[in-house]
Amino acid sequence: MGIKMSFDMFMQHFINAVGLGSLYGLIAIGYTMVYGILRLINFAHGDIFMLGAYFVFFATVSYKLPWAFGVLAAIAGATLCGLLVDRIAYRPLRNAPRISALISAIGVSFFIENLSVVVFSGMPRPVVQPPLLMKAFSIGGVRLVPLALLVPAISFALAAGLLWLIYRTRSGLAMRSISHDIETTRLMGVSVDRIIALTFALGSALAAVAGIMWALRYPRVEPFMGIIPGFKAFIAAVFGGIGSIPGAMLGGLSLGFVEIMSIAFFPKLSGYRDAFAFILLILILLVKPTGLMGEKLEDKI
Amino acid sequence: MLEIRGLDVWYGGIHAVKNIDMSIGRGEIVTLIGANGAGKSSTIRAVAGLVRDWKGSMTFTKPEGGQVSLAGCPPETMVRLGISLSPEGRRILPHLTTEENLTLGAFTRKDREEIAESMEHVYGLFPKLRERRNQKGGTLSGGEQQMLAVARALMSKPELLMLDEPSLGLAPILVAEVFDIIREINRQGRTILLVEQNAYAALKIAHKAYVLETGEIALSGTGAELLENPKVREAYLGG
Ligand SMILES: Nc1ncnc2c1ncn2[C@@H]1O[C@H](COP(=O)(O)OP(=O)(O)OP(=O)(O)O)[C@@H](O)[C@H]1O
Ligand SMILES: [Mg+2]
């Protein structure tokens, strides 16, 4: 059932896979950072992604703000929401059993989704793509739009910036320290809640950027649009090794490739598109439960 | 510089520290000795802001004058006030390098040049750490980790340096070295609160000492007095 493919066709799919994968990776980073520090699966993360997309929709379509400004406003808005989630749903439970925070995470995710239905309405809405990003051009025999290159370029640049922050700044040092030993980190004079808030802010900002780029690629928004990408990104984070930022990106790219390439080579599988993530999850849990770039499990859990 | 009055510490129903008074003067080495489970760590951790459930009063006198109550202060406030703790069991961050551990110790300070000076200073005290500066904390030997724990606590330039069992698990020759360094740090002007099981070595360098028994202060006096005290000799110095 496989099909033969020209090199140009392959490159087309390749670029597509990198784009989708880098978006998964960008979302996965937020999961992996919060998990690395708090051992918490932040179920609301996919909803922050959704809010980022909605905010840019309102800013540019409803309020007709210039794109650059709308994007910044959307990132700021979604980041604020991420901070509020931490402050309201997680911080009061910092010393509670981990299961309480997990239940709170599921609750806050449902809350955001349903509130969004009430406030935004459940109807999907079309996003207007800026024409500049959609002007097709060719390289060799590959036809592209600028957006297809912009998405991975921005994703990788942001991931690189984040790595710089984590490995080259004091706040980053504090983050790496908290992920290992909160009490000792506090003894060093670190305000742990501030660093955790910073972690949520960074993860949420990246999710918002991913949400915005997602809304440009698949030009519509709806209140439940964060669930499937969020779930897949979480699996990507596990696949790459939870707690590892390069791992999150690698996991996202792997998933992007598996999804795009399997459908490209075996079009009949396209109905199973959303199942590949689970196959990857099962495979990695069988072969290397710590994920591609994961450290020893006893350190992390 | 630190006055502790009527300190109680609880862990749920366990009453670990019972109504103790302690007084630490500027420039002193004060030691707190006692058997396992006597409440030494609980006391020192309360001062560091790590214990939630405590009662009593702790008053810290700032070097420039002015008194602060430590009630309800989180650890980061304590560090900013000038109180720092090298915790029991070293608690080195194993995935961070020696230098990163030290940098973390200076987290509350801003001036990069001054931090670099402090780094040079602790490398002077512990030359081994300089050799190991780019090595992961987890790969250091036990002795080196202990040195790093003390050095890291020094990086905040504390007025009051608290050390919880710095000689634990060290070979005798290293124990002597650690105590020499504690004395040296004290000579450089830092006040030290030293929790120890090694009563003999601690009493020898201490200006003042407290003996804790099941959460209560059983004895106190100068280091020299307690070294001569028959009860101390019998219970803590092996006769
Ligand atoms: N986190 C805790 N939860 C419950 N009980 C505790 C806790 N920490 C200490 N305790 C109890 O409080 C008492 C005093 O403990 P603490 O650690 O202060 O003793 P210590 O003098 O430092 O002993 P050691 O020399 O063994 O370090 C002990 O009975 C201990 O079991
Ligand atoms: Mg102890």
Coordinates of C-alpha atoms and ligand atoms in Angstrom, one line a residue:
Chain A
M1 CA 0.0 0.0 0.0
G2 CA 3.0 2.3 0.1
I3 CA 3.5 4.9 -2.6
K4 CA 6.5 6.0 -4.6
M5 CA 7.5 9.5 -4.0
S6 CA 9.6 12.1 -5.8
F7 CA 12.4 14.0 -4.0
D8 CA 10.4 17.2 -4.2
M9 CA 7.4 15.6 -2.7
F10 CA 9.5 14.2 0.0
M11 CA 11.0 17.6 0.8
Q12 CA 7.5 19.0 0.9
H13 CA 6.5 16.5 3.5
F14 CA 9.8 17.0 5.3
I15 CA 9.3 20.7 5.8
N16 CA 5.7 20.0 6.8
A17 CA 6.9 17.5 9.4
V18 CA 9.6 19.8 10.8
G19 CA 6.9 22.6 11.1
L20 CA 4.4 20.4 12.9
G21 CA 7.0 18.7 15.0
S22 CA 8.5 22.0 16.2
L23 CA 5.1 23.1 17.3
Y24 CA 4.6 19.9 19.3
G25 CA 8.1 20.5 20.7
L26 CA 7.3 24.1 21.7
I27 CA 4.3 22.9 23.6
A28 CA 6.1 20.0 25.1
I29 CA 8.7 22.3 26.6
G30 CA 6.1 23.7 28.9
Y31 CA 5.0 20.3 30.1
T32 CA 8.6 19.2 30.6
M33 CA 9.7 22.3 32.5
V34 CA 6.8 22.2 35.0
Y35 CA 7.1 18.4 35.4
G36 CA 10.8 18.8 35.9
I37 CA 10.4 21.2 38.8
L38 CA 7.1 20.2 40.4
R39 CA 6.6 16.6 39.2
L40 CA 3.2 17.9 38.0
I41 CA 1.5 17.3 34.7
N42 CA 0.0 20.7 34.0
F43 CA -3.1 19.6 32.2
A44 CA -4.1 23.2 31.6
H45 CA -1.1 23.7 29.4
G46 CA -3.0 22.8 26.2
D47 CA -5.6 25.3 27.2
I48 CA -3.1 28.1 27.5
F49 CA -2.1 27.2 23.9
M50 CA -5.7 27.5 23.0
L51 CA -6.0 30.9 24.8
G52 CA -3.0 32.2 22.9
A53 CA -4.7 31.3 19.6
Y54 CA -7.9 33.0 20.7
F55 CA -6.3 36.1 22.0
V56 CA -4.5 36.6 18.7
F57 CA -7.8 36.0 16.9
F58 CA -9.6 38.7 18.9
A59 CA -6.7 41.1 18.7
T60 CA -6.3 40.9 14.9
V61 CA -9.7 39.9 13.6
S62 CA -12.1 41.5 16.1
Y63 CA -10.1 44.5 17.2
K64 CA -8.1 44.8 13.9
L65 CA -4.9 45.4 15.7
P66 CA -1.7 45.2 13.7
W67 CA -0.3 41.7 13.7
A68 CA 2.9 42.4 15.5
F69 CA 1.0 44.1 18.3
G70 CA -1.7 41.5 18.4
V71 CA 0.8 38.7 18.7
L72 CA 2.5 40.5 21.6
A73 CA -0.8 41.1 23.3
A74 CA -1.8 37.5 22.9
I75 CA 1.5 36.2 24.3
A76 CA 1.2 38.6 27.3
G77 CA -2.5 37.6 27.9
A78 CA -1.8 33.8 27.8
T79 CA 1.3 34.2 30.0
L80 CA -0.8 36.0 32.5
C81 CA -3.4 33.2 32.4
G82 CA -0.6 30.6 32.9
L83 CA 0.6 32.6 36.0
L84 CA -2.9 32.7 37.3
V85 CA -3.3 28.9 36.9
D86 CA -0.2 28.4 39.0
R87 CA -1.2 31.0 41.6
I88 CA -4.8 29.8 42.0
A89 CA -4.8 26.1 41.2
Y90 CA -1.3 24.8 42.1
R91 CA 0.4 27.1 44.6
P92 CA -2.1 26.5 47.4
L93 CA -1.4 22.8 47.0
R94 CA 2.4 22.9 47.0
N95 CA 2.7 20.9 50.2
A96 CA -0.3 18.7 49.5
P97 CA 0.0 15.2 48.2
R98 CA 0.9 15.2 44.5
I99 CA -2.4 13.6 43.5
S100 CA -4.3 16.7 44.8
A101 CA -2.4 19.0 42.4
L102 CA -3.0 16.6 39.6
I103 CA -6.7 16.6 40.3
S104 CA -6.6 20.4 40.5
A105 CA -4.8 20.4 37.1
I106 CA -7.6 18.3 35.5
G107 CA -10.2 20.6 37.1
V108 CA -8.6 23.8 36.0
S109 CA -8.3 22.5 32.4
F110 CA -12.0 21.6 32.2
F111 CA -12.8 25.0 33.8
I112 CA -10.8 26.9 31.2
E113 CA -12.3 24.9 28.3
N114 CA -15.9 25.3 29.4
L115 CA -15.4 28.9 30.4
S116 CA -14.1 29.5 26.9
V117 CA -17.2 27.9 25.4
V118 CA -19.3 30.3 27.4
V119 CA -17.2 33.4 26.7
F120 CA -16.0 32.7 23.2
S121 CA -18.9 30.4 22.1
G122 CA -18.2 26.9 21.0
M123 CA -18.3 27.8 17.3
P124 CA -15.0 27.5 15.5
R125 CA -13.9 30.8 14.1
P126 CA -11.8 31.5 11.0
V127 CA -8.4 33.2 11.5
V128 CA -7.4 35.6 8.8
Q129 CA -3.8 34.8 7.7
P130 CA -1.6 37.7 6.9
P131 CA -1.1 37.6 3.1
L132 CA 2.7 38.2 3.5
L133 CA 3.1 34.8 5.3
M134 CA 1.1 33.0 2.7
K135 CA 2.7 34.2 -0.6
A136 CA 3.8 31.0 -2.2
F137 CA 7.3 30.6 -3.7
S138 CA 9.4 27.8 -5.0
I139 CA 12.8 26.4 -4.1
G140 CA 13.7 23.9 -6.8
G141 CA 10.5 22.0 -7.3
V142 CA 9.3 22.5 -3.7
R143 CA 6.5 25.0 -3.3
L144 CA 6.4 26.8 0.0
V145 CA 4.8 29.6 1.9
P146 CA 7.0 31.7 4.2
L147 CA 4.9 30.5 7.2
A148 CA 6.2 27.0 6.6
L149 CA 9.7 28.1 7.3
L150 CA 8.9 30.7 9.9
V151 CA 7.2 28.3 12.2
P152 CA 10.2 26.0 12.8
A153 CA 12.6 29.0 12.7
I154 CA 10.8 30.7 15.5
S155 CA 10.3 27.5 17.5
F156 CA 14.0 26.6 17.3
A157 CA 15.1 30.1 18.1
L158 CA 12.8 30.2 21.2
A159 CA 14.0 26.8 22.4
A160 CA 17.6 27.9 22.0
G161 CA 16.8 31.1 23.9
L162 CA 15.3 29.1 26.7
L163 CA 18.3 26.8 26.9
W164 CA 20.5 29.9 27.2
L165 CA 18.3 31.2 30.0
I166 CA 18.4 27.9 31.8
Y167 CA 22.1 27.3 31.5
R168 CA 23.5 30.8 31.6
T169 CA 21.4 32.9 34.0
R170 CA 20.9 32.9 37.8
S171 CA 17.2 32.2 37.5
G172 CA 18.0 29.3 35.2
L173 CA 20.5 28.0 37.8
A174 CA 17.8 28.3 40.4
M175 CA 15.4 26.3 38.2
R176 CA 17.8 23.5 37.7
S177 CA 18.4 23.5 41.4
I178 CA 14.8 23.4 42.4
S179 CA 14.1 20.5 40.1
H180 CA 16.5 18.5 42.3
D181 CA 16.1 19.7 45.8
I182 CA 13.6 22.4 46.7
E183 CA 14.5 22.7 50.4
T184 CA 18.2 23.2 49.7
T185 CA 17.4 25.7 47.0
R186 CA 15.4 27.7 49.5
L187 CA 18.4 27.6 51.9
M188 CA 20.4 29.4 49.2
G189 CA 18.0 32.3 49.4
V190 CA 16.0 31.5 46.3
S191 CA 12.3 32.5 46.5
V192 CA 11.1 29.2 45.1
D193 CA 7.6 30.5 44.4
R194 CA 9.0 33.2 42.2
I195 CA 11.1 30.8 40.2
I196 CA 8.2 28.4 39.8
A197 CA 6.1 31.4 38.6
L198 CA 8.8 32.2 36.1
T199 CA 8.7 28.6 34.9
F200 CA 5.0 28.8 34.3
A201 CA 5.4 32.2 32.6
L202 CA 8.0 30.9 30.2
G203 CA 6.1 27.7 29.4
S204 CA 2.9 29.6 28.9
A205 CA 4.6 32.2 26.6
L206 CA 6.0 29.3 24.5
A207 CA 2.6 27.6 24.4
A208 CA 1.0 30.9 23.3
V209 CA 3.5 31.3 20.5
A210 CA 2.7 27.7 19.5
G211 CA -1.0 28.4 19.6
I212 CA -0.6 31.5 17.5
M213 CA 1.4 29.7 14.9
W214 CA -1.0 26.8 15.0
A215 CA -3.9 29.2 14.4
L216 CA -2.0 30.5 11.4
R217 CA -1.3 27.1 9.9
Y218 CA -4.8 25.7 10.4
P219 CA -6.6 28.9 10.3
R220 CA -9.3 28.6 12.8
V221 CA -9.8 28.7 16.6
E222 CA -12.2 26.7 18.9
P223 CA -12.3 26.2 22.6
F224 CA -11.2 22.5 22.5
M225 CA -8.4 23.0 20.0
G226 CA -5.7 22.6 22.8
I227 CA -6.7 19.2 23.9
I228 CA -5.3 17.0 21.1
P229 CA -2.1 19.0 20.5
G230 CA -1.6 19.3 24.2
F231 CA -2.0 15.6 24.7
K232 CA 0.4 14.8 21.8
A233 CA 2.9 17.3 23.1
F234 CA 2.8 15.7 26.5
I235 CA 3.5 12.4 24.9
A236 CA 6.3 14.0 22.9
A237 CA 7.7 15.3 26.2
V238 CA 7.6 11.7 27.7
F239 CA 9.1 10.3 24.5
G240 CA 12.0 12.8 24.5
G241 CA 12.6 12.3 28.2
I242 CA 10.5 14.2 30.7
G243 CA 12.4 17.0 32.3
S244 CA 14.7 17.5 29.4
I245 CA 14.2 20.5 27.1
P246 CA 16.2 19.3 24.1
G247 CA 14.3 16.0 24.7
A248 CA 10.9 17.8 24.4
M249 CA 12.0 19.3 21.1
L250 CA 13.3 16.0 19.9
G251 CA 10.2 14.2 21.0
G252 CA 8.0 16.8 19.2
L253 CA 10.0 16.5 16.0
S254 CA 9.8 12.7 16.2
L255 CA 6.1 12.8 16.5
G256 CA 5.8 15.3 13.7
F257 CA 7.8 13.1 11.4
V258 CA 5.9 9.9 12.3
E259 CA 2.5 11.6 11.8
I260 CA 3.4 13.3 8.5
M261 CA 5.6 10.7 6.9
S262 CA 3.4 7.7 7.7
I263 CA 0.4 9.4 6.1
A264 CA 2.6 10.6 3.2
F265 CA 3.8 7.1 2.5
F266 CA 0.7 5.2 3.5
P267 CA -2.2 7.5 2.7
K268 CA -4.7 4.9 3.8
L269 CA -3.5 5.4 7.4
S270 CA -4.6 9.0 7.5
G271 CA -7.7 8.1 9.6
Y272 CA -5.4 6.8 12.3
R273 CA -3.4 10.0 12.4
D274 CA -4.1 10.7 16.1
A275 CA -3.1 7.1 17.1
F276 CA 0.6 7.4 16.2
A277 CA 1.3 9.4 19.3
F278 CA 0.1 6.5 21.4
I279 CA 2.1 4.0 19.5
L280 CA 5.2 6.1 20.1
L281 CA 4.3 6.3 23.8
I282 CA 3.9 2.6 24.1
L283 CA 7.1 1.9 22.2
I284 CA 9.2 4.3 24.3
L285 CA 7.7 3.0 27.5
L286 CA 8.6 -0.6 26.5
V287 CA 12.1 0.2 25.2
K288 CA 13.4 3.1 27.2
P289 CA 10.9 4.3 29.8
T290 CA 13.0 7.3 30.7
G291 CA 12.6 8.7 27.1
L292 CA 15.3 9.4 24.5
M293 CA 17.2 12.0 26.5
G294 CA 15.8 11.2 30.0
E295 CA 18.0 10.8 33.0
K296 CA 17.7 8.1 35.5
L297 CA 14.2 7.7 36.6
E298 CA 14.9 7.6 40.3
D299 CA 16.3 11.1 40.0
K300 CA 13.2 12.4 38.4
I301 CA 10.3 10.7 40.2
Chain B
M1 CA 23.3 38.8 67.7
L2 CA 20.7 36.0 68.0
E3 CA 18.5 35.6 71.0
I4 CA 16.3 32.5 71.2
R5 CA 13.7 32.5 74.0
G6 CA 11.3 29.7 74.8
L7 CA 11.7 27.9 71.4
D8 CA 9.4 24.9 70.9
V9 CA 9.3 22.8 67.7
W10 CA 6.7 20.3 66.8
Y11 CA 6.3 17.8 64.0
G12 CA 2.7 16.9 64.2
G13 CA 2.4 15.4 67.6
I14 CA 6.1 15.1 68.2
H15 CA 7.5 17.8 70.5
A16 CA 11.1 17.8 69.3
V17 CA 12.4 21.0 70.9
K18 CA 11.1 22.1 74.3
N19 CA 11.2 25.6 75.5
I20 CA 14.9 26.3 75.0
D21 CA 16.8 29.5 75.4
M22 CA 20.0 30.3 73.6
S23 CA 22.1 33.3 73.1
I24 CA 24.7 33.8 70.4
G25 CA 27.0 36.8 70.6
R26 CA 28.7 38.5 67.6
G27 CA 32.0 36.9 66.8
E28 CA 31.4 33.8 68.9
I29 CA 31.6 30.1 68.0
V30 CA 28.6 28.5 69.8
T31 CA 28.1 24.8 69.7
L32 CA 25.1 22.7 70.2
I33 CA 25.8 19.1 71.1
G34 CA 23.7 16.2 72.0
A35 CA 22.8 12.6 71.1
N36 CA 20.9 11.5 68.0
G37 CA 17.4 12.8 68.0
A38 CA 18.0 15.4 70.7
G39 CA 16.6 18.1 68.6
K40 CA 19.8 19.8 67.3
S41 CA 18.9 19.9 63.7
S42 CA 15.3 21.0 64.5
T43 CA 16.7 24.0 66.4
I44 CA 19.1 25.1 63.7
R45 CA 16.5 24.5 61.0
A46 CA 14.0 26.6 62.9
V47 CA 16.5 29.5 62.8
A48 CA 17.0 28.9 59.1
G49 CA 13.3 29.2 58.5
L50 CA 12.7 25.7 57.4
V51 CA 10.5 24.6 60.2
R52 CA 6.8 25.7 60.0
D53 CA 5.5 24.8 63.4
W54 CA 7.5 26.6 66.0
K55 CA 6.7 28.8 69.0
G56 CA 8.7 31.2 71.0
S57 CA 10.8 34.2 70.0
M58 CA 14.0 34.5 67.9
T59 CA 15.5 38.0 67.7
F60 CA 18.3 38.8 65.3
T61 CA 20.4 41.9 65.8
K62 CA 21.6 43.3 62.5
P63 CA 25.2 44.4 62.3
E64 CA 24.2 48.0 61.6
G65 CA 22.0 47.8 64.7
G66 CA 18.2 47.3 64.8
Q67 CA 16.5 44.1 65.9
V68 CA 14.4 41.8 63.7
S69 CA 12.0 39.1 64.9
L70 CA 12.5 35.9 62.9
A71 CA 8.9 34.8 63.4
G72 CA 7.3 33.7 60.1
C73 CA 10.4 34.5 58.0
P74 CA 11.0 32.1 55.1
P75 CA 14.5 30.9 54.5
E76 CA 15.2 33.4 51.7
T77 CA 14.6 36.2 54.2
M78 CA 17.0 34.6 56.7
V79 CA 19.7 34.5 54.0
R80 CA 19.1 38.1 53.2
L81 CA 19.4 39.0 56.9
G82 CA 22.7 37.2 57.0
I83 CA 21.9 33.8 58.4
S84 CA 23.0 30.8 56.4
L85 CA 22.9 27.1 57.0
S86 CA 25.1 24.3 55.7
P87 CA 22.5 21.5 56.2
E88 CA 22.9 18.1 57.7
G89 CA 23.9 15.6 55.0
R90 CA 25.6 18.2 52.8
R91 CA 22.8 18.5 50.3
I92 CA 25.1 19.2 47.4
L93 CA 23.2 19.5 44.1
P94 CA 24.7 16.5 42.4
H95 CA 23.9 17.6 38.8
L96 CA 25.4 21.1 39.2
T97 CA 29.2 21.7 39.1
T98 CA 31.1 22.8 42.1
E99 CA 31.2 26.3 40.7
E100 CA 27.4 26.3 40.0
N101 CA 26.8 25.1 43.6
L102 CA 28.9 28.1 44.8
T103 CA 27.1 30.5 42.5
L104 CA 23.8 29.3 43.9
G105 CA 25.1 30.1 47.4
A106 CA 25.5 33.7 46.3
F107 CA 22.0 33.9 44.9
T108 CA 20.9 36.8 47.0
R109 CA 23.9 38.9 46.0
K110 CA 24.0 41.1 42.9
D111 CA 27.5 42.4 42.4
R112 CA 29.3 40.1 40.1
E113 CA 32.8 41.3 41.1
E114 CA 32.1 40.8 44.7
I115 CA 30.7 37.4 44.1
A116 CA 33.9 36.5 42.2
E117 CA 35.9 37.8 45.1
S118 CA 34.0 35.5 47.5
M119 CA 34.5 32.7 45.1
E120 CA 38.3 33.3 45.3
H121 CA 38.1 33.5 49.0
V122 CA 36.4 30.1 49.4
Y123 CA 38.8 28.6 46.9
G124 CA 41.5 30.0 49.1
L125 CA 40.0 28.2 52.2
F126 CA 39.3 25.0 50.2
P127 CA 42.0 24.7 47.5
K128 CA 40.6 21.2 46.5
L129 CA 37.4 22.9 45.4
R130 CA 39.3 25.0 42.9
E131 CA 40.6 21.9 41.3
R132 CA 37.1 20.5 41.1
R133 CA 35.4 23.6 40.0
N134 CA 34.0 22.2 36.8
Q135 CA 33.2 18.8 38.2
K136 CA 29.6 17.8 39.0
G137 CA 28.8 17.9 42.7
G138 CA 27.7 14.3 42.7
T139 CA 31.1 13.1 41.6
L140 CA 33.0 14.8 44.5
S141 CA 34.3 12.7 47.4
G142 CA 32.4 12.9 50.7
G143 CA 35.0 15.2 52.2
E144 CA 35.0 17.4 49.1
Q145 CA 31.2 17.6 49.3
Q146 CA 31.4 18.6 52.9
M147 CA 33.9 21.4 52.0
L148 CA 31.6 22.5 49.2
A149 CA 28.6 22.6 51.6
V150 CA 30.5 24.9 54.0
A151 CA 31.9 27.0 51.1
R152 CA 28.5 27.3 49.6
A153 CA 27.0 28.5 52.8
L154 CA 29.8 31.1 53.0
M155 CA 29.0 32.5 49.5
S156 CA 26.1 34.6 50.9
K157 CA 28.6 36.4 53.2
P158 CA 26.6 35.5 56.2
E159 CA 26.8 37.2 59.6
L160 CA 25.8 34.0 61.2
L161 CA 27.1 30.8 59.7
M162 CA 25.2 27.7 60.9
L163 CA 26.8 24.3 60.3
D164 CA 24.9 21.1 60.9
E165 CA 27.3 18.2 61.6
P166 CA 30.1 19.3 59.2
S167 CA 32.4 16.5 60.4
L168 CA 29.8 13.7 59.8
G169 CA 31.3 10.7 58.0
L170 CA 34.7 12.3 57.5
A171 CA 38.1 10.6 58.1
P172 CA 39.8 11.8 61.3
I173 CA 42.4 13.8 59.4
L174 CA 39.7 15.6 57.5
V175 CA 37.7 16.2 60.7
A176 CA 40.7 18.1 62.1
E177 CA 41.0 20.1 58.9
V178 CA 37.3 21.0 58.9
F179 CA 37.5 22.3 62.5
D180 CA 40.6 24.3 61.7
I181 CA 38.8 25.9 58.8
I182 CA 35.8 26.7 61.0
R183 CA 38.1 28.4 63.4
E184 CA 39.7 30.3 60.5
I185 CA 36.3 31.4 59.2
N186 CA 35.5 32.6 62.7
R187 CA 38.7 34.6 62.9
Q188 CA 37.7 36.3 59.8
G189 CA 34.8 37.8 61.7
R190 CA 31.9 35.4 61.2
T191 CA 29.7 34.2 64.0
I192 CA 29.3 30.4 64.0
L193 CA 26.6 28.2 65.3
L194 CA 28.0 24.7 65.2
V195 CA 25.9 21.5 65.6
E196 CA 28.0 18.5 66.3
Q197 CA 28.1 14.9 67.4
N198 CA 31.9 15.2 67.7
A199 CA 31.5 16.8 71.1
Y200 CA 35.2 16.9 71.9
A201 CA 36.3 18.7 68.8
A202 CA 33.4 21.1 69.0
L203 CA 33.8 22.0 72.6
K204 CA 37.5 22.6 72.0
I205 CA 36.9 25.4 69.5
A206 CA 33.7 26.8 71.0
H207 CA 33.4 29.9 73.1
K208 CA 30.0 28.8 74.4
A209 CA 28.2 25.5 74.3
Y210 CA 24.8 24.1 74.9
V211 CA 24.0 20.4 75.5
L212 CA 20.6 19.3 74.3
E213 CA 18.9 16.2 75.7
T214 CA 15.6 15.0 74.4
G215 CA 14.7 18.5 73.2
E216 CA 15.7 20.3 76.4
I217 CA 18.9 22.2 77.3
A218 CA 20.5 20.0 79.9
L219 CA 23.7 22.1 80.4
S220 CA 25.4 25.2 79.1
G221 CA 28.6 27.0 79.7
T222 CA 31.9 27.9 78.0
G223 CA 33.5 25.2 75.8
A224 CA 36.3 24.8 78.3
E225 CA 33.8 24.4 81.3
L226 CA 31.9 21.7 79.5
L227 CA 35.0 19.8 78.5
E228 CA 35.8 19.5 82.2
N229 CA 32.2 18.8 83.3
P230 CA 32.0 15.2 84.6
K231 CA 28.5 14.6 83.2
V232 CA 29.6 15.8 79.7
R233 CA 32.7 13.7 79.9
E234 CA 30.7 10.6 80.8
A235 CA 27.9 11.1 78.3
Y236 CA 29.6 12.6 75.3
L237 CA 33.3 12.3 75.6
G238 CA 33.6 8.6 76.5
G239 CA 34.5 9.0 80.2
Ligands
LIG1 N1 10.4 16.0 59.6 C1 10.2 15.4 60.7 N2 9.0 14.8 60.9 C2 8.7 14.1 62.1 N3 9.6 14.0 63.1 C3 10.8 14.6 63.0 C4 11.2 15.3 61.8 N4 12.4 15.8 61.9 C5 12.8 15.4 63.1 N5 11.9 14.7 63.8 C6 12.0 14.2 65.1 O1 12.4 15.2 66.0 C7 13.3 14.7 66.9 C8 14.6 15.6 66.8 O2 15.2 15.4 65.6 P1 16.4 16.2 65.1 O3 16.7 15.9 63.7 O4 16.3 17.6 65.5 O5 17.6 15.6 66.0 P2 19.2 15.8 66.0 O6 19.6 16.2 67.3 O7 19.5 16.6 64.8 O8 19.6 14.3 65.7 P3 20.9 13.7 64.8 O9 22.1 13.9 65.6 O10 20.5 12.3 64.6 O11 20.9 14.5 63.6 C9 13.6 13.3 66.6 O12 12.8 12.5 67.5 C10 13.1 13.1 65.2 O13 12.5 11.8 65.0
MG2 MG 20.6 16.4 63.1

